[in-house]
XYZ file of C-alpha atoms in Angstrom:
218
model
C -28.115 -31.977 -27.674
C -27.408 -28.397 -27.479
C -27.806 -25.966 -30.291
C -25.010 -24.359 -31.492
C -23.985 -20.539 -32.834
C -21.346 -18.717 -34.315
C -19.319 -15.537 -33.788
C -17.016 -13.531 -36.131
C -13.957 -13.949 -33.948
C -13.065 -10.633 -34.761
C -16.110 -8.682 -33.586
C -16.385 -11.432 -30.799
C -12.447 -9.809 -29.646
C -13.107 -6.309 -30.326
C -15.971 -6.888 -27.745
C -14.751 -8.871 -25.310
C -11.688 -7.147 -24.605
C -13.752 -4.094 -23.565
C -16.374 -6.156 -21.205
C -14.508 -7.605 -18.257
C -15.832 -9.126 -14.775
C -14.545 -8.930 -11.402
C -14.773 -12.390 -9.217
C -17.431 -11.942 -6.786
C -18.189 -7.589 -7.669
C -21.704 -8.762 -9.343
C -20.577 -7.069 -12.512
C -21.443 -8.552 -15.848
C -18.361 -11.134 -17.649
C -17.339 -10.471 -20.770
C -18.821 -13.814 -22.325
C -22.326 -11.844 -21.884
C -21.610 -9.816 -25.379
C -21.459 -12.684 -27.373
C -25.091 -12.351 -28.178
C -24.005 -8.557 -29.521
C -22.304 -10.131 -32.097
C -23.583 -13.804 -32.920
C -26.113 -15.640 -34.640
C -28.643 -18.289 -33.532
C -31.603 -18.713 -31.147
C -31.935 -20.300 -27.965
C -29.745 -20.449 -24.702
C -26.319 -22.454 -25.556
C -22.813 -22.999 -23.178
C -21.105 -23.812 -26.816
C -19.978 -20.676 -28.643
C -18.515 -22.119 -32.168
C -16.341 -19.985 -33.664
C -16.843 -18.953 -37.123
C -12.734 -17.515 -37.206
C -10.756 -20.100 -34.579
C -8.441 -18.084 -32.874
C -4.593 -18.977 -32.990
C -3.054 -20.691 -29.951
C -1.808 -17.496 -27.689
C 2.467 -17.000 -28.337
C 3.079 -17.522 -24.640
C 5.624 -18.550 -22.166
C 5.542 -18.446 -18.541
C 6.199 -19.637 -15.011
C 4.074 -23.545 -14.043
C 3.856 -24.401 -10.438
C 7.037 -26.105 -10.504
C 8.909 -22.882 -11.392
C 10.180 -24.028 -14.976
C 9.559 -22.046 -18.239
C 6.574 -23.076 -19.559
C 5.471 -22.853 -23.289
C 2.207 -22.947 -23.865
C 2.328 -23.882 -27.810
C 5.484 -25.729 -27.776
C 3.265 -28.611 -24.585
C 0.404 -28.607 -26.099
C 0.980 -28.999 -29.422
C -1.649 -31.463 -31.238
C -3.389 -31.622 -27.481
C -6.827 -30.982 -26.842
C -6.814 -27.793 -24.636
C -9.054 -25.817 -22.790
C -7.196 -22.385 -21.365
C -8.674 -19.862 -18.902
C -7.485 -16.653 -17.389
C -8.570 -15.999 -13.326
C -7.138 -16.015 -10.146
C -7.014 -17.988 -7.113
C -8.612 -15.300 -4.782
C -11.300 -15.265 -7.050
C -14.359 -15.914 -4.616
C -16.751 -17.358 -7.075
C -16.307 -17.602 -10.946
C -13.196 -18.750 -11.112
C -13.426 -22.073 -8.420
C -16.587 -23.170 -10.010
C -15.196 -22.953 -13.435
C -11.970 -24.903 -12.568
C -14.587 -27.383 -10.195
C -16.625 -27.980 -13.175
C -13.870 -28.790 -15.811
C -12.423 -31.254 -12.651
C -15.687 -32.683 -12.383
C -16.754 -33.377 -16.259
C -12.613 -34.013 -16.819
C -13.246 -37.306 -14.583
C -16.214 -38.428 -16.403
C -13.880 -39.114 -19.418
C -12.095 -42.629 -19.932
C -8.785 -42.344 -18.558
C -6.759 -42.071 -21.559
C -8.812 -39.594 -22.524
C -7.807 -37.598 -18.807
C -4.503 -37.773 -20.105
C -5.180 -36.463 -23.282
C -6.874 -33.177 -22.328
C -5.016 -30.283 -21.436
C -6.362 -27.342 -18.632
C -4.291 -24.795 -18.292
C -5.347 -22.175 -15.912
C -3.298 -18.432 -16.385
C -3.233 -16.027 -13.535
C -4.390 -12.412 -13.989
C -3.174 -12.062 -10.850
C 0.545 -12.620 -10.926
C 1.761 -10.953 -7.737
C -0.046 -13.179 -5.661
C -0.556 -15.810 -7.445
C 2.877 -17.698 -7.202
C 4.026 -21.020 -8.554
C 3.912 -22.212 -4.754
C 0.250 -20.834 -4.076
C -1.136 -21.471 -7.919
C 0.029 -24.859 -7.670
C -1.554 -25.726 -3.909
C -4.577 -24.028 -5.160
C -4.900 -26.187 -8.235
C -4.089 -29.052 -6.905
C -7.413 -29.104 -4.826
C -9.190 -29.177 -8.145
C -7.089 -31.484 -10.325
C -3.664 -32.487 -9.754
C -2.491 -32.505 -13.230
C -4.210 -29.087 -14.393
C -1.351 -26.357 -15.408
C -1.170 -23.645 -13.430
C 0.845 -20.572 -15.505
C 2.121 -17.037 -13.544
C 4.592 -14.388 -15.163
C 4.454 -10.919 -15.487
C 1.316 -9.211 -16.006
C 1.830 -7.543 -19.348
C 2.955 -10.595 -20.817
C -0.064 -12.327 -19.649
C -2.539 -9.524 -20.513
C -0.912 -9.655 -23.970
C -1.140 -13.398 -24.769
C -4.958 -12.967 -23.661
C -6.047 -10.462 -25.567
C -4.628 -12.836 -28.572
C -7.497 -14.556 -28.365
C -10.155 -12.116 -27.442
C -9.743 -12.109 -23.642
C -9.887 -8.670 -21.680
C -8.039 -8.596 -18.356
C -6.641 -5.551 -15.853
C -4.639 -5.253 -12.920
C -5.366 -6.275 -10.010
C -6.857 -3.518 -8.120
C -7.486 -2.652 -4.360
C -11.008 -1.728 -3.062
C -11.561 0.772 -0.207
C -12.087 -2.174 1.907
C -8.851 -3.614 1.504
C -9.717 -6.123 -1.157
C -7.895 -7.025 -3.860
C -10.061 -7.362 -7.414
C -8.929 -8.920 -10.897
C -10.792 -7.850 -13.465
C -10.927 -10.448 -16.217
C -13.145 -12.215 -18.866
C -14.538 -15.610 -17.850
C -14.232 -17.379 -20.930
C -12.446 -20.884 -21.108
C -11.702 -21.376 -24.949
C -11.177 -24.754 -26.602
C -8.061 -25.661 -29.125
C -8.349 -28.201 -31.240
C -6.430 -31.307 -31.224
C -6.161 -31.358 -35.137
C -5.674 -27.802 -35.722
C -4.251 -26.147 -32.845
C -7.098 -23.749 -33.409
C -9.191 -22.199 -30.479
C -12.476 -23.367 -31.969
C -14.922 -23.279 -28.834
C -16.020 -20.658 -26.049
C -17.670 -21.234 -22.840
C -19.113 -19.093 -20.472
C -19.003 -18.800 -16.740
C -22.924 -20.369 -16.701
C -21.358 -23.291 -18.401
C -22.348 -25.699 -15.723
C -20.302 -29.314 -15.239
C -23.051 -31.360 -16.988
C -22.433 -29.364 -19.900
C -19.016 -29.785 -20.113
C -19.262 -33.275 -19.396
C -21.434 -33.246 -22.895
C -18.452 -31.657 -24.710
C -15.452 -32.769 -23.002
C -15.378 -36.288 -25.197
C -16.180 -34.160 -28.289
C -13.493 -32.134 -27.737
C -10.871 -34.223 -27.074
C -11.286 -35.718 -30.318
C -11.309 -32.141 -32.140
C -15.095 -32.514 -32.824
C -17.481 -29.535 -32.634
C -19.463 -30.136 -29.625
């Protein structure tokens, strides 16, 4: 059983938003300044919220080109949301590969229960064609969201999450600078109740994952 802490959400935000992480730069993620502003002992994957945050006010592009509201489809749903993109070398894959993993530990109507919706910070690239091929190697039924980039920026800062534009190195590459949180919403509540980190491994989240579904605190 792991122990738990919580976070003001507020202070959590304020932080967050200011401490972001680029996909394979070695830079620090955001989810590193939770200990800044949280309670507790001992190393944890489950951040419990003391202040849920409100479902982000968002609607977008899926991988099937149609408008896509994020409150309106998963309303009452078990949800776990995360903000990358799909040239992300590192953090982003294993994140997605680890929800996939612990996602197909659960009973199946479970599966069908839970919610992953995946939002690019990286909208230029990441079309509904590309978003949705790149998914689809990880789960077939995960929800891949694109739009423009200040409406995405805006509906993740809504819940604490500090992202950038894209921007090109002097080698050519292309970076997206973005928190690596994946934040749980409540089945019951609608609530964002839960934050995980990019060390969260698969084992943990196949832990949670049952927990969660069933709007429990892990």
């Amino acid at each position: 059983m792991h122990s738990k802490k919580t976070v003001l959400a507020a202070a959590f935000a304020a932080v967050a938003a200011l401490t972001l992480s680029a996909c394979g730069s070695g830079q620090d993620s955001a989810d590193n300044s939770v200990a800044e502003v949280s309670s507790g002992t001992g190393s944890k994957p489950a951040t419990v919220l003391d202040q849920p945050f409100t479902k982000p006010d968002l609607v977008l592009t899926d991988t099937h080109g149609k408008k896509y509201d994020l409150r309106e489809k998963t309303k009452g749903k078990p949800t776990l949301i995360y903000f990358g993109y799909t040239n992300c070398p590192d953090v982003c894959p294993l994140t997605m590969s680890n929800i996939a993993l612990a996602k197909r530990a659960l009973p199946k109507t479970d599966q069908e229960k839970l919610q992953v919706v995946f939002v690019t910070t990286d909208p230029e690239r990441d079309t509904p064609a590309s978003l949705g091929s790149w998914l689809k190697a990880q789960d077939p039924d995960f929800t891949g969201l694109t739009g423009d980039f200040p409406t995405i920026q805006a509906g993740a800062r809504q819940i604490g999450i500090g992202i950038s534009a894209p921007k090109k190195e002097k080698d050519g590459t292309v970076v997206s600078m973005h928190g690596a949180q994946v934040i749980a919403f409540s089945p019951k509540t609608d609530k964002g109740y839960v934050l995980y980190g990019e060390d969260t491994t698969a084992e943990d989240y196949t832990e949670d994952l049952p927990k969660l579904v069933r709007g429990e605190t892990p």
